[in-house]
Coordinates of N, CA, C and O in Angstrom, one line a residue:
M361 N -47.1 -48.9 93.3 CA -46.5 -49.7 92.3 C -45.0 -49.3 92.2 O -44.8 -47.9 92.0
S362 N -44.1 -50.2 92.4 CA -42.6 -50.1 92.4 C -42.3 -49.5 91.0 O -43.1 -49.8 89.6
D363 N -41.2 -48.7 90.6 CA -40.9 -48.3 89.0 C -40.3 -49.2 88.2 O -41.0 -49.1 87.4
K364 N -40.0 -50.5 88.9 CA -39.6 -51.7 87.6 C -40.8 -52.5 87.5 O -41.4 -52.7 86.4
R365 N -41.9 -52.6 88.3 CA -43.1 -53.0 87.8 C -43.9 -52.0 86.8 O -44.9 -52.6 86.2
A366 N -43.9 -50.8 87.4 CA -44.5 -49.7 86.8 C -44.3 -49.8 85.1 O -44.9 -50.0 84.2
L367 N -42.6 -50.0 84.8 CA -42.2 -50.2 83.6 C -42.7 -51.1 82.9 O -42.7 -51.3 81.7
Q368 N -42.8 -52.5 83.5 CA -43.1 -53.9 82.9 C -44.6 -53.7 82.5 O -45.0 -54.2 81.5
A369 N -45.4 -53.0 83.1 CA -46.9 -52.9 82.9 C -47.0 -51.8 81.8 O -48.2 -51.4 81.4
G370 N -45.9 -50.9 81.5 CA -46.1 -49.8 80.4 C -46.4 -48.6 80.9 O -46.8 -47.8 79.9
T371 N -46.4 -48.7 82.3 CA -46.5 -46.9 82.9 C -45.7 -46.7 83.7 O -44.8 -47.5 84.2
S372 N -45.5 -45.3 83.8 CA -44.3 -44.9 85.1 C -44.7 -44.9 86.3 O -46.2 -45.4 86.8
A373 N -43.8 -44.7 87.0 CA -44.5 -44.7 88.8 C -45.7 -43.9 88.8 O -46.7 -44.0 90.1
S374 N -45.9 -42.6 88.1 CA -46.9 -41.9 88.3 C -48.3 -42.3 87.7 O -49.2 -41.7 87.9
G375 N -48.4 -43.5 86.9 CA -49.4 -43.8 86.4 C -49.4 -43.8 85.1 O -50.3 -44.1 84.3
L376 N -48.7 -42.7 84.4 CA -48.8 -42.6 83.0 C -48.3 -43.1 82.2 O -47.0 -43.8 82.5
P377 N -48.5 -43.4 80.9 CA -48.2 -44.5 80.2 C -46.7 -43.9 80.0 O -46.1 -42.8 79.8
S378 N -45.7 -45.1 80.0 CA -44.4 -44.6 79.6 C -43.3 -45.4 78.4 O -43.4 -44.8 77.3
A379 N -43.7 -46.8 78.5 CA -42.9 -47.5 77.5 C -43.2 -49.0 77.4 O -43.9 -49.4 78.5
L380 N -43.0 -49.4 76.3 CA -43.9 -50.5 76.0 C -42.5 -51.6 75.4 O -41.8 -51.1 74.4
A381 N -41.7 -52.4 76.2 CA -40.8 -53.3 75.2 C -41.2 -53.8 74.4 O -42.2 -54.7 74.3
L382 N -40.6 -54.0 73.3 CA -41.0 -54.5 71.9 C -40.1 -55.8 71.3 O -40.6 -56.8 71.4
G383 N -38.9 -55.8 71.9 CA -37.8 -57.0 71.4 C -36.7 -57.0 72.3 O -36.3 -55.9 72.8
S384 N -36.2 -58.0 72.5 CA -34.9 -58.3 73.3 C -34.6 -59.6 72.5 O -35.2 -60.8 72.7
A385 N -33.3 -60.0 72.3 CA -32.5 -60.9 71.8 C -31.2 -61.4 72.9 O -30.5 -60.7 73.0
E386 N -31.6 -62.5 73.3 CA -30.3 -63.1 74.1 C -29.5 -64.0 72.7 O -29.9 -65.1 72.8
Q387 N -28.4 -64.0 72.5 CA -27.6 -64.3 71.8 C -25.9 -64.4 72.1 O -25.8 -63.0 72.7
P388 N -25.1 -65.1 71.6 CA -23.7 -64.9 72.1 C -23.1 -63.6 71.5 O -24.0 -63.2 70.4
P389 N -22.3 -62.8 72.3 CA -21.9 -61.6 71.8 C -21.4 -61.7 70.1 O -21.3 -60.6 69.5
S390 N -20.9 -62.9 69.8 CA -20.2 -62.4 68.1 C -21.5 -62.8 67.2 O -21.5 -62.4 65.8
E391 N -22.6 -62.7 67.9 CA -23.8 -62.7 66.7 C -24.6 -61.3 66.9 O -24.5 -60.4 67.9
E392 N -25.4 -61.1 66.1 CA -26.3 -60.2 66.3 C -27.0 -59.9 67.6 O -27.3 -61.0 68.1
R393 N -27.1 -58.9 68.2 CA -28.2 -58.4 69.2 C -29.1 -57.0 69.0 O -28.6 -56.5 68.4
F394 N -30.5 -57.3 69.7 CA -31.4 -56.6 69.2 C -32.1 -56.1 70.6 O -32.3 -57.1 71.2
R395 N -32.4 -54.9 70.6 CA -33.6 -54.3 71.7 C -34.2 -53.1 71.1 O -33.7 -52.2 70.6
S396 N -35.5 -53.1 71.6 CA -36.2 -51.7 70.6 C -37.1 -51.7 72.1 O -37.6 -52.2 72.9
I397 N -37.8 -50.5 72.0 CA -38.7 -50.1 72.9 C -39.4 -48.9 72.3 O -38.7 -47.7 71.6
V398 N -40.7 -48.6 72.6 CA -41.6 -47.5 72.2 C -41.8 -46.7 73.3 O -42.1 -47.1 74.7
L399 N -41.9 -45.5 73.2 CA -42.2 -44.5 74.5 C -43.0 -43.4 73.7 O -43.4 -43.4 72.5
F400 N -43.5 -42.7 74.9 CA -44.5 -41.3 74.3 C -43.6 -40.3 74.7 O -43.5 -40.0 76.0
A401 N -43.9 -39.0 73.6 CA -43.2 -38.1 74.2 C -43.4 -37.4 75.2 O -42.8 -36.4 75.8
E402 N -44.7 -37.5 75.6 CA -45.3 -36.8 76.6 C -45.0 -37.4 78.0 O -45.4 -36.6 79.1
S403 N -44.5 -38.2 78.1 CA -44.2 -39.1 79.3 C -43.1 -38.6 80.1 O -42.3 -37.9 79.3
P404 N -43.0 -38.3 81.3 CA -42.0 -37.1 81.9 C -40.5 -38.2 82.2 O -39.7 -37.8 82.5
D405 N -40.8 -39.5 82.0 CA -39.7 -40.4 82.0 C -39.2 -40.7 80.8 O -38.2 -41.9 80.6
T406 N -39.4 -40.0 79.5 CA -39.5 -40.7 78.1 C -37.8 -40.7 77.8 O -37.0 -41.7 77.9
V407 N -36.8 -39.9 78.5 CA -35.7 -39.6 78.2 C -34.8 -40.4 78.9 O -34.0 -41.3 78.5
S408 N -34.8 -40.5 80.3 CA -34.2 -41.5 81.2 C -34.7 -43.1 81.0 O -33.7 -43.5 81.1
T409 N -35.9 -43.2 80.6 CA -36.0 -44.7 80.2 C -35.2 -45.0 78.9 O -34.8 -46.2 79.0
A410 N -35.2 -44.2 78.0 CA -34.6 -44.3 76.9 C -33.0 -44.6 77.2 O -32.3 -45.7 76.4
R411 N -32.2 -43.5 77.7 CA -31.3 -43.8 78.3 C -30.8 -44.6 78.8 O -29.8 -45.4 78.8
N412 N -31.8 -45.2 80.2 CA -31.6 -46.6 80.7 C -31.6 -47.8 79.8 O -30.7 -48.9 79.8
M413 N -32.2 -47.8 79.0 CA -32.5 -48.8 78.2 C -31.1 -49.2 77.5 O -30.7 -50.3 77.1
A414 N -30.7 -48.0 76.9 CA -29.3 -48.3 76.2 C -28.0 -48.6 77.2 O -27.5 -49.4 76.8
G415 N -27.9 -48.0 78.2 CA -27.2 -48.5 79.3 C -27.3 -50.1 79.7 O -25.8 -50.5 79.6
N416 N -28.5 -50.4 79.7 CA -28.6 -51.7 80.3 C -28.1 -52.9 79.3 O -27.5 -53.8 79.1
A417 N -28.4 -52.4 77.9 CA -28.3 -53.4 76.8 C -26.8 -53.4 76.6 O -26.4 -54.5 76.3
L418 N -26.1 -52.1 76.6 CA -24.8 -52.1 76.1 C -24.1 -53.1 77.3 O -23.1 -53.6 77.1
A419 N -24.2 -52.4 78.6 CA -23.8 -53.8 79.8 C -23.8 -55.0 79.6 O -23.2 -55.7 79.4
E420 N -25.0 -55.5 79.1 CA -25.4 -57.1 78.6 C -24.5 -57.4 77.7 O -24.0 -58.6 77.6
W421 N -24.3 -56.5 76.7 CA -23.5 -56.7 75.4 C -22.0 -56.7 75.5 O -21.3 -56.8 74.4
G422 N -21.6 -56.3 76.8 CA -20.1 -56.2 76.6 C -19.9 -55.1 75.8 O -18.2 -54.8 75.7
L423 N -20.4 -54.1 76.1 CA -19.9 -52.9 75.3 C -20.1 -51.7 76.4 O -20.5 -50.5 76.1
A424 N -19.6 -51.8 77.7 CA -19.5 -50.8 78.8 C -18.9 -49.6 78.2 O -19.5 -48.5 78.9
D425 N -17.7 -50.0 77.6 CA -16.9 -48.8 77.4 C -17.9 -47.5 76.6 O -17.0 -46.4 76.2
L426 N -18.7 -48.3 75.7 CA -19.3 -47.3 74.7 C -20.6 -46.4 75.5 O -21.5 -45.8 75.1
T427 N -20.9 -46.9 76.7 CA -22.1 -46.4 77.5 C -22.5 -44.8 77.6 O -23.6 -44.4 77.3
F428 N -21.4 -44.0 78.1 CA -21.4 -42.5 78.0 C -22.2 -42.0 76.8 O -22.9 -41.2 76.5
E429 N -21.4 -42.3 75.5 CA -21.4 -41.6 74.5 C -23.0 -42.2 74.0 O -23.9 -41.5 73.4
A430 N -23.1 -43.5 74.0 CA -24.3 -44.1 73.8 C -25.5 -43.5 74.2 O -27.0 -43.2 73.8
K431 N -25.5 -42.9 75.6 CA -26.6 -42.7 76.7 C -26.8 -40.9 76.1 O -27.9 -40.6 76.0
V432 N -25.5 -40.5 75.5 CA -25.8 -39.0 75.2 C -26.5 -38.9 73.8 O -27.3 -38.3 73.4
V433 N -26.1 -39.7 72.7 CA -26.8 -40.0 71.6 C -28.0 -40.3 71.7 O -28.8 -39.6 71.2
V434 N -28.7 -41.2 72.8 CA -30.1 -41.3 72.9 C -30.9 -40.1 73.4 O -31.9 -39.8 72.9
S435 N -30.2 -39.6 74.2 CA -30.7 -38.6 74.9 C -30.9 -37.4 73.8 O -31.8 -36.9 73.8
E436 N -30.1 -37.1 73.4 CA -30.0 -36.2 72.3 C -31.1 -36.4 71.4 O -32.3 -35.6 70.7
L437 N -31.2 -37.9 70.7 CA -32.1 -37.7 69.6 C -33.6 -38.1 70.2 O -34.4 -37.6 69.1
V438 N -33.9 -38.3 71.3 CA -35.1 -38.7 71.6 C -35.4 -37.1 72.0 O -36.6 -37.0 72.2
G439 N -34.7 -36.4 72.6 CA -35.1 -35.0 73.1 C -35.4 -34.2 71.8 O -36.3 -33.1 71.9
N440 N -34.5 -34.5 70.5 CA -35.0 -33.7 69.3 C -36.6 -34.3 69.3 O -37.0 -33.2 68.9
V441 N -37.2 -35.3 68.9 CA -38.4 -35.8 68.6 C -39.2 -34.9 69.8 O -40.1 -34.4 69.4
I442 N -39.2 -35.0 71.2 CA -40.2 -34.7 72.1 C -40.4 -33.2 71.6 O -41.1 -32.5 71.6
N443 N -38.9 -32.1 71.5 CA -39.0 -30.8 71.0 C -39.0 -30.4 70.1 O -39.9 -29.2 69.8
H444 N -39.0 -31.1 68.7 CA -39.1 -30.8 67.7 C -40.5 -31.4 66.6 O -40.8 -30.9 65.6
A445 N -40.4 -32.7 67.0 CA -41.3 -33.4 65.7 C -42.7 -33.2 66.0 O -43.4 -33.3 67.2
V446 N -43.6 -33.0 64.9 CA -45.0 -32.9 65.0 C -45.3 -34.1 63.7 O -44.7 -34.1 62.4
P447 N -46.4 -34.8 64.7 CA -46.7 -35.8 63.6 C -47.3 -35.5 62.3 O -48.2 -34.5 62.3
D448 N -46.8 -36.4 61.1 CA -47.8 -35.9 60.0 C -48.8 -36.2 60.0 O -49.7 -37.0 61.0
R449 N -49.7 -35.6 59.4 CA -51.3 -35.3 59.5 C -51.9 -36.5 59.1 O -52.7 -37.1 60.0
A450 N -51.2 -38.0 58.6 CA -52.0 -39.6 58.4 C -51.6 -40.2 59.9 O -52.4 -41.0 60.0
L451 N -50.4 -39.7 60.4 CA -50.1 -40.1 61.7 C -50.7 -39.6 62.9 O -50.8 -40.3 64.1
A452 N -51.0 -38.5 63.2 CA -51.7 -37.7 64.0 C -53.1 -38.4 64.6 O -54.1 -38.5 63.8
R453 N -53.2 -38.8 65.6 CA -54.4 -39.0 66.3 C -55.0 -37.9 67.4 O -54.0 -37.3 68.3
P454 N -56.2 -37.5 67.3 CA -56.7 -36.3 68.1 C -56.3 -36.8 69.5 O -57.1 -37.8 69.8
G455 N -55.7 -35.8 70.6 CA -55.1 -36.1 71.9 C -54.6 -37.6 72.1 O -54.2 -38.1 73.0
G456 N -54.1 -38.3 71.0 CA -53.3 -39.2 71.2 C -51.6 -38.6 71.5 O -51.1 -37.4 71.2
R457 N -51.1 -39.7 72.1 CA -49.5 -39.5 72.2 C -48.5 -39.5 71.1 O -49.1 -40.3 70.1
R458 N -47.5 -38.9 71.1 CA -46.5 -39.1 70.0 C -45.7 -40.3 70.5 O -45.0 -40.3 71.4
R459 N -45.5 -41.3 69.5 CA -44.7 -42.2 69.5 C -43.2 -42.2 69.1 O -42.8 -41.4 68.3
I460 N -42.4 -42.7 70.1 CA -40.6 -42.6 69.8 C -40.3 -43.8 69.6 O -40.7 -44.7 70.9
E461 N -39.9 -44.6 68.7 CA -39.2 -45.9 68.6 C -37.6 -45.9 69.0 O -36.9 -44.9 68.2
V462 N -37.4 -46.2 70.0 CA -35.5 -46.5 70.0 C -35.1 -48.0 69.9 O -35.8 -49.1 70.3
I463 N -34.3 -47.8 68.9 CA -33.6 -49.2 68.2 C -32.2 -49.4 68.5 O -31.5 -48.4 68.0
L464 N -31.7 -50.5 69.3 CA -30.4 -50.6 69.5 C -30.1 -52.0 68.8 O -31.1 -53.1 69.0
R465 N -28.8 -51.8 67.7 CA -28.6 -53.3 67.3 C -27.1 -53.5 67.4 O -26.6 -52.4 66.7
R466 N -26.6 -54.2 67.4 CA -25.1 -54.7 67.6 C -24.7 -55.9 66.8 O -25.6 -56.9 66.7
W467 N -23.8 -55.5 65.9 CA -23.3 -56.8 65.0 C -21.9 -57.0 65.9 O -21.5 -56.2 66.4
P468 N -21.3 -57.8 65.1 CA -20.0 -58.0 65.6 C -19.0 -56.7 65.4 O -18.1 -56.4 66.3
K469 N -19.3 -56.1 64.3 CA -18.4 -55.0 64.0 C -18.9 -53.6 64.3 O -18.2 -52.7 64.2
W470 N -20.6 -53.6 64.7 CA -21.1 -52.4 64.8 C -21.9 -52.4 65.5 O -22.6 -53.3 66.3
L471 N -22.4 -50.8 66.3 CA -23.2 -50.6 67.0 C -24.0 -49.6 66.5 O -23.8 -48.5 66.0
F472 N -25.5 -49.8 65.9 CA -26.6 -49.1 65.5 C -27.3 -48.6 66.5 O -27.9 -49.1 67.3
I473 N -27.8 -47.2 66.6 CA -28.7 -46.7 67.1 C -29.4 -45.7 66.4 O -29.5 -45.1 65.6
G474 N -30.8 -46.3 66.5 CA -32.1 -45.7 65.7 C -33.1 -45.0 66.7 O -33.4 -45.5 67.6
V475 N -33.7 -44.1 66.2 CA -34.6 -43.4 66.6 C -36.0 -42.7 66.1 O -35.3 -41.9 65.1
G476 N -37.1 -43.3 66.2 CA -38.0 -43.0 65.2 C -39.0 -42.3 65.6 O -39.2 -42.5 66.9
D477 N -39.6 -41.2 64.7 CA -40.9 -40.6 65.2 C -41.9 -40.8 64.1 O -41.6 -41.0 63.0
E478 N -42.9 -39.6 64.4 CA -43.8 -39.6 63.5 C -44.0 -38.4 62.7 O -45.1 -38.2 61.6
D479 N -42.9 -37.9 62.3 CA -42.7 -36.5 61.8 C -41.5 -36.9 60.4 O -40.7 -37.3 60.5
S480 N -42.2 -36.7 59.1 CA -41.7 -37.0 57.8 C -40.3 -35.7 57.7 O -39.9 -35.9 56.7
S481 N -40.5 -34.8 58.5 CA -39.5 -33.4 58.3 C -38.1 -34.1 58.3 O -37.7 -34.9 59.2
P482 N -37.1 -33.7 57.4 CA -35.9 -34.0 57.5 C -35.2 -33.4 58.9 O -35.7 -32.1 59.3
P483 N -34.4 -34.2 59.7 CA -33.9 -33.5 60.6 C -32.8 -32.4 60.1 O -32.6 -32.3 58.9
T484 N -32.5 -31.3 60.9 CA -31.7 -30.5 60.6 C -30.2 -31.1 60.9 O -29.6 -31.3 62.1
C485 N -29.6 -31.9 60.2 CA -28.4 -32.3 60.4 C -27.3 -31.5 60.3 O -27.2 -30.2 59.3
P486 N -26.0 -31.8 60.5 CA -25.0 -30.9 60.5 C -24.3 -30.5 59.4 O -24.2 -31.8 58.7
A487 N -24.4 -29.3 58.8 CA -23.6 -29.2 57.5 C -22.4 -28.8 57.4 O -21.3 -29.1 56.5
G488 N -21.8 -28.3 58.5 CA -20.2 -28.0 58.9 C -20.7 -27.1 60.0 O -21.7 -26.9 60.7
E489 N -19.5 -26.6 60.7 CA -19.5 -25.9 61.6 C -19.2 -24.3 61.5 O -18.6 -23.9 60.5
T490 N -20.1 -23.5 62.0 CA -20.3 -22.4 61.8 C -18.7 -21.9 62.6 O -18.0 -20.8 62.1
F491 N -18.4 -22.0 63.7 CA -17.3 -21.8 64.4 C -16.7 -23.4 64.7 O -17.2 -24.1 65.4
G492 N -15.6 -23.0 64.9 CA -14.5 -24.4 65.5 C -14.6 -24.3 66.9 O -14.9 -23.4 67.6
P493 N -14.2 -25.8 67.4 CA -14.4 -25.9 68.6 C -13.8 -24.8 69.8 O -14.2 -24.2 70.3
E494 N -12.7 -24.6 69.2 CA -11.4 -23.5 69.7 C -12.3 -22.2 70.0 O -12.0 -21.6 71.2
W495 N -12.9 -21.7 68.8 CA -13.8 -20.3 68.9 C -15.0 -20.7 69.5 O -15.3 -19.5 70.4
A496 N -15.5 -21.7 69.6 CA -17.0 -21.8 70.3 C -16.9 -21.8 71.8 O -18.0 -21.0 72.6
S497 N -15.9 -22.2 72.1 CA -15.6 -22.1 73.6 C -15.6 -20.7 74.5 O -15.8 -20.6 75.6
N498 N -15.2 -19.9 73.4 CA -14.9 -18.6 73.8 C -16.0 -17.2 73.8 O -16.0 -16.5 74.0
L499 N -17.0 -18.2 73.0 CA -18.2 -17.2 72.6 C -19.2 -17.8 73.5 O -19.4 -18.5 74.4
P500 N -20.3 -16.4 73.6 CA -21.7 -16.5 74.5 C -22.3 -17.4 73.7 O -22.7 -17.4 72.5
E501 N -23.4 -18.6 74.5 CA -24.0 -19.1 74.2 C -25.1 -18.5 73.2 O -25.4 -19.2 72.1
A502 N -25.4 -17.5 73.4 CA -26.3 -16.7 72.7 C -25.9 -16.6 71.1 O -26.9 -16.6 70.1
V503 N -24.5 -16.5 70.8 CA -24.2 -16.2 69.6 C -24.0 -17.6 68.7 O -24.3 -17.3 67.5
L504 N -24.2 -18.8 69.3 CA -24.1 -20.2 68.8 C -25.2 -20.2 68.1 O -26.4 -20.0 68.8
S505 N -25.5 -21.0 67.0 CA -26.5 -21.5 66.5 C -27.2 -22.5 67.1 O -26.5 -23.6 67.4
N506 N -28.4 -22.5 67.1 CA -29.4 -23.2 67.7 C -29.8 -24.6 67.2 O -30.4 -25.4 67.4
N507 N -29.9 -23.9 65.6 CA -30.1 -25.1 64.7 C -29.2 -26.4 64.8 O -28.1 -26.2 64.4
G508 N -29.4 -27.5 64.8 CA -28.7 -28.6 64.9 C -27.8 -28.6 65.5 O -26.9 -29.6 65.6
R509 N -27.7 -27.8 66.7 CA -26.7 -28.4 67.6 C -26.8 -29.4 68.4 O -25.3 -30.0 68.4
G510 N -27.7 -29.9 68.7 CA -27.8 -31.7 69.2 C -27.2 -32.5 68.4 O -26.5 -33.7 68.5
L511 N -27.3 -32.3 66.8 CA -27.0 -33.2 66.1 C -25.6 -33.0 65.8 O -25.2 -34.1 65.4
Q512 N -25.0 -31.9 65.9 CA -23.7 -31.7 65.6 C -22.7 -32.2 66.8 O -22.0 -33.1 66.6
L513 N -23.4 -32.6 68.1 CA -22.7 -33.1 69.0 C -22.8 -34.8 68.9 O -21.8 -35.2 69.0
V514 N -24.1 -35.7 68.3 CA -24.0 -36.9 67.7 C -23.0 -36.9 66.9 O -22.1 -37.7 67.0
H515 N -23.0 -36.2 65.8 CA -22.3 -36.3 64.6 C -20.7 -36.5 65.1 O -20.0 -37.3 64.9
R516 N -20.4 -35.8 66.2 CA -19.2 -36.0 66.7 C -18.6 -36.9 67.4 O -17.8 -37.4 67.6
L517 N -19.5 -37.7 68.2 CA -19.4 -38.9 68.9 C -19.6 -40.3 68.4 O -18.9 -41.1 69.0
V518 N -20.3 -40.2 66.9 CA -20.4 -41.6 66.4 C -19.7 -41.6 65.2 O -18.9 -40.5 64.6
D519 N -19.4 -42.5 64.1 CA -18.6 -43.0 63.3 C -19.6 -42.5 61.8 O -19.2 -42.6 61.0
A520 N -20.9 -42.7 61.9 CA -22.2 -42.5 61.0 C -23.2 -41.9 61.5 O -23.6 -42.3 62.3
L521 N -23.9 -40.9 60.5 CA -25.2 -40.5 61.0 C -26.0 -40.5 59.8 O -25.2 -39.8 58.8
W522 N -27.2 -40.8 60.0 CA -27.8 -40.5 58.5 C -29.4 -40.7 59.0 O -29.6 -41.1 60.0
W523 N -30.2 -40.5 58.4 CA -32.1 -40.7 58.5 C -32.5 -41.4 57.1 O -32.0 -40.9 56.0
T524 N -33.6 -41.7 57.3 CA -34.7 -42.5 56.3 C -35.7 -42.4 56.7 O -36.3 -42.3 57.6
P525 N -37.0 -42.0 55.7 CA -38.3 -41.6 55.9 C -38.7 -43.4 56.0 O -38.3 -44.0 55.7
G526 N -39.8 -43.4 56.7 CA -40.8 -44.5 57.2 C -41.3 -44.7 56.0 O -41.8 -43.7 55.2
E527 N -41.7 -46.1 55.7 CA -42.6 -46.5 54.8 C -44.2 -45.9 54.9 O -44.6 -45.5 53.9
S528 N -44.7 -45.7 56.0 CA -46.2 -44.9 56.0 C -45.9 -43.6 56.7 O -46.8 -43.1 57.3
G529 N -44.9 -42.9 56.4 CA -44.6 -41.6 57.1 C -43.7 -41.7 58.2 O -43.0 -42.8 58.7
G530 N -43.5 -40.4 58.9 CA -42.2 -40.5 59.8 C -41.0 -40.6 59.3 O -40.5 -40.7 57.8
K531 N -40.0 -40.9 60.2 CA -38.5 -40.8 59.8 C -37.6 -41.6 60.9 O -38.1 -41.7 62.1
V532 N -36.7 -42.2 60.6 CA -36.2 -42.7 61.8 C -34.4 -41.9 61.5 O -33.7 -41.9 60.5
V533 N -33.6 -41.4 62.6 CA -32.3 -41.0 62.6 C -31.7 -42.4 63.1 O -31.8 -42.7 64.2
Y534 N -30.5 -42.6 62.2 CA -29.7 -43.8 62.7 C -28.2 -43.0 63.0 O -27.9 -42.1 62.5
C535 N -27.6 -44.0 63.8 CA -26.0 -43.7 63.6 C -25.5 -45.1 64.2 O -25.9 -45.8 64.7
R536 N -24.0 -44.9 64.2 CA -23.4 -46.2 64.1 C -22.1 -45.9 64.7 O -21.4 -45.0 64.4
F537 N -21.7 -46.9 65.8 CA -20.4 -46.6 66.4 C -19.7 -48.0 65.7 O -20.4 -49.0 65.6
D538 N -18.6 -47.7 65.2 CA -17.8 -48.9 64.8 C -17.2 -49.7 66.0 O -16.2 -48.7 66.9
L539 N -16.9 -50.8 66.3 CA -16.3 -51.6 67.3 C -15.2 -51.9 67.1 O -15.0 -52.1 66.0
G540 N -14.2 -52.0 68.0 CA -13.2 -52.5 67.7 C -12.2 -51.3 67.6 O -10.9 -51.7 67.1
T541 N -12.2 -50.3 67.1 CA -11.4 -49.2 66.9 C -12.2 -47.9 67.2 O -13.2 -47.8 67.4
T542 N -11.2 -46.8 67.7 CA -11.1 -45.4 67.5 C -10.7 -45.0 66.8 O -10.8 -43.6 67.0
E543 N -10.4 -45.0 65.6 CA -9.8 -44.4 64.4 C -10.9 -43.5 63.8 O -12.0 -44.0 63.7
G544 N -10.5 -42.4 63.8 CA -11.6 -41.3 63.2 C -12.1 -40.5 64.3 O -13.0 -39.6 63.8
K545 N -12.5 -41.0 65.5 CA -12.9 -40.1 66.7 C -12.1 -39.2 67.0 O -10.8 -39.6 67.4
P546 N -12.5 -38.4 67.7 CA -11.6 -37.1 68.6 C -11.3 -37.7 69.9 O -12.0 -38.6 70.3

């Protein structure tokens, strides 16, 4: 089965469940656009599928200049779910796969990226930097904090970062890129 047909069928080329596209909207660029995909943490191509979905959506929506940053953000957020999320007792299914939902929403002035999981525990959001970037680059990696490092990177790339609990458990980590302005970004 080709990779393209495998993704359309909801499996990877290896036959493991991979992704199920939930939504896609075709609208003029001045209106809202939406894309969503559900992935499984145990699939070997989860991060690359999420990253590719984000890159393809941004290209279609005329936001190619944000592709690198958006792919890094999606990779970090999906990677956090894979490595740290433990489903809530009510959402856990014995032998079941852990679901990850990736949501992209474009409005005329903003791009929102959300990554949802089945774990209600708050993410380790960056509270501040232990070391400034000029110091951190000269220190061995073992000295730097491992907690929240990915979210610190995400926080530096986006204009806003927050999370919200899910109605039935779990959570969604959201970020926002302001379109048409580079103000406030490094």
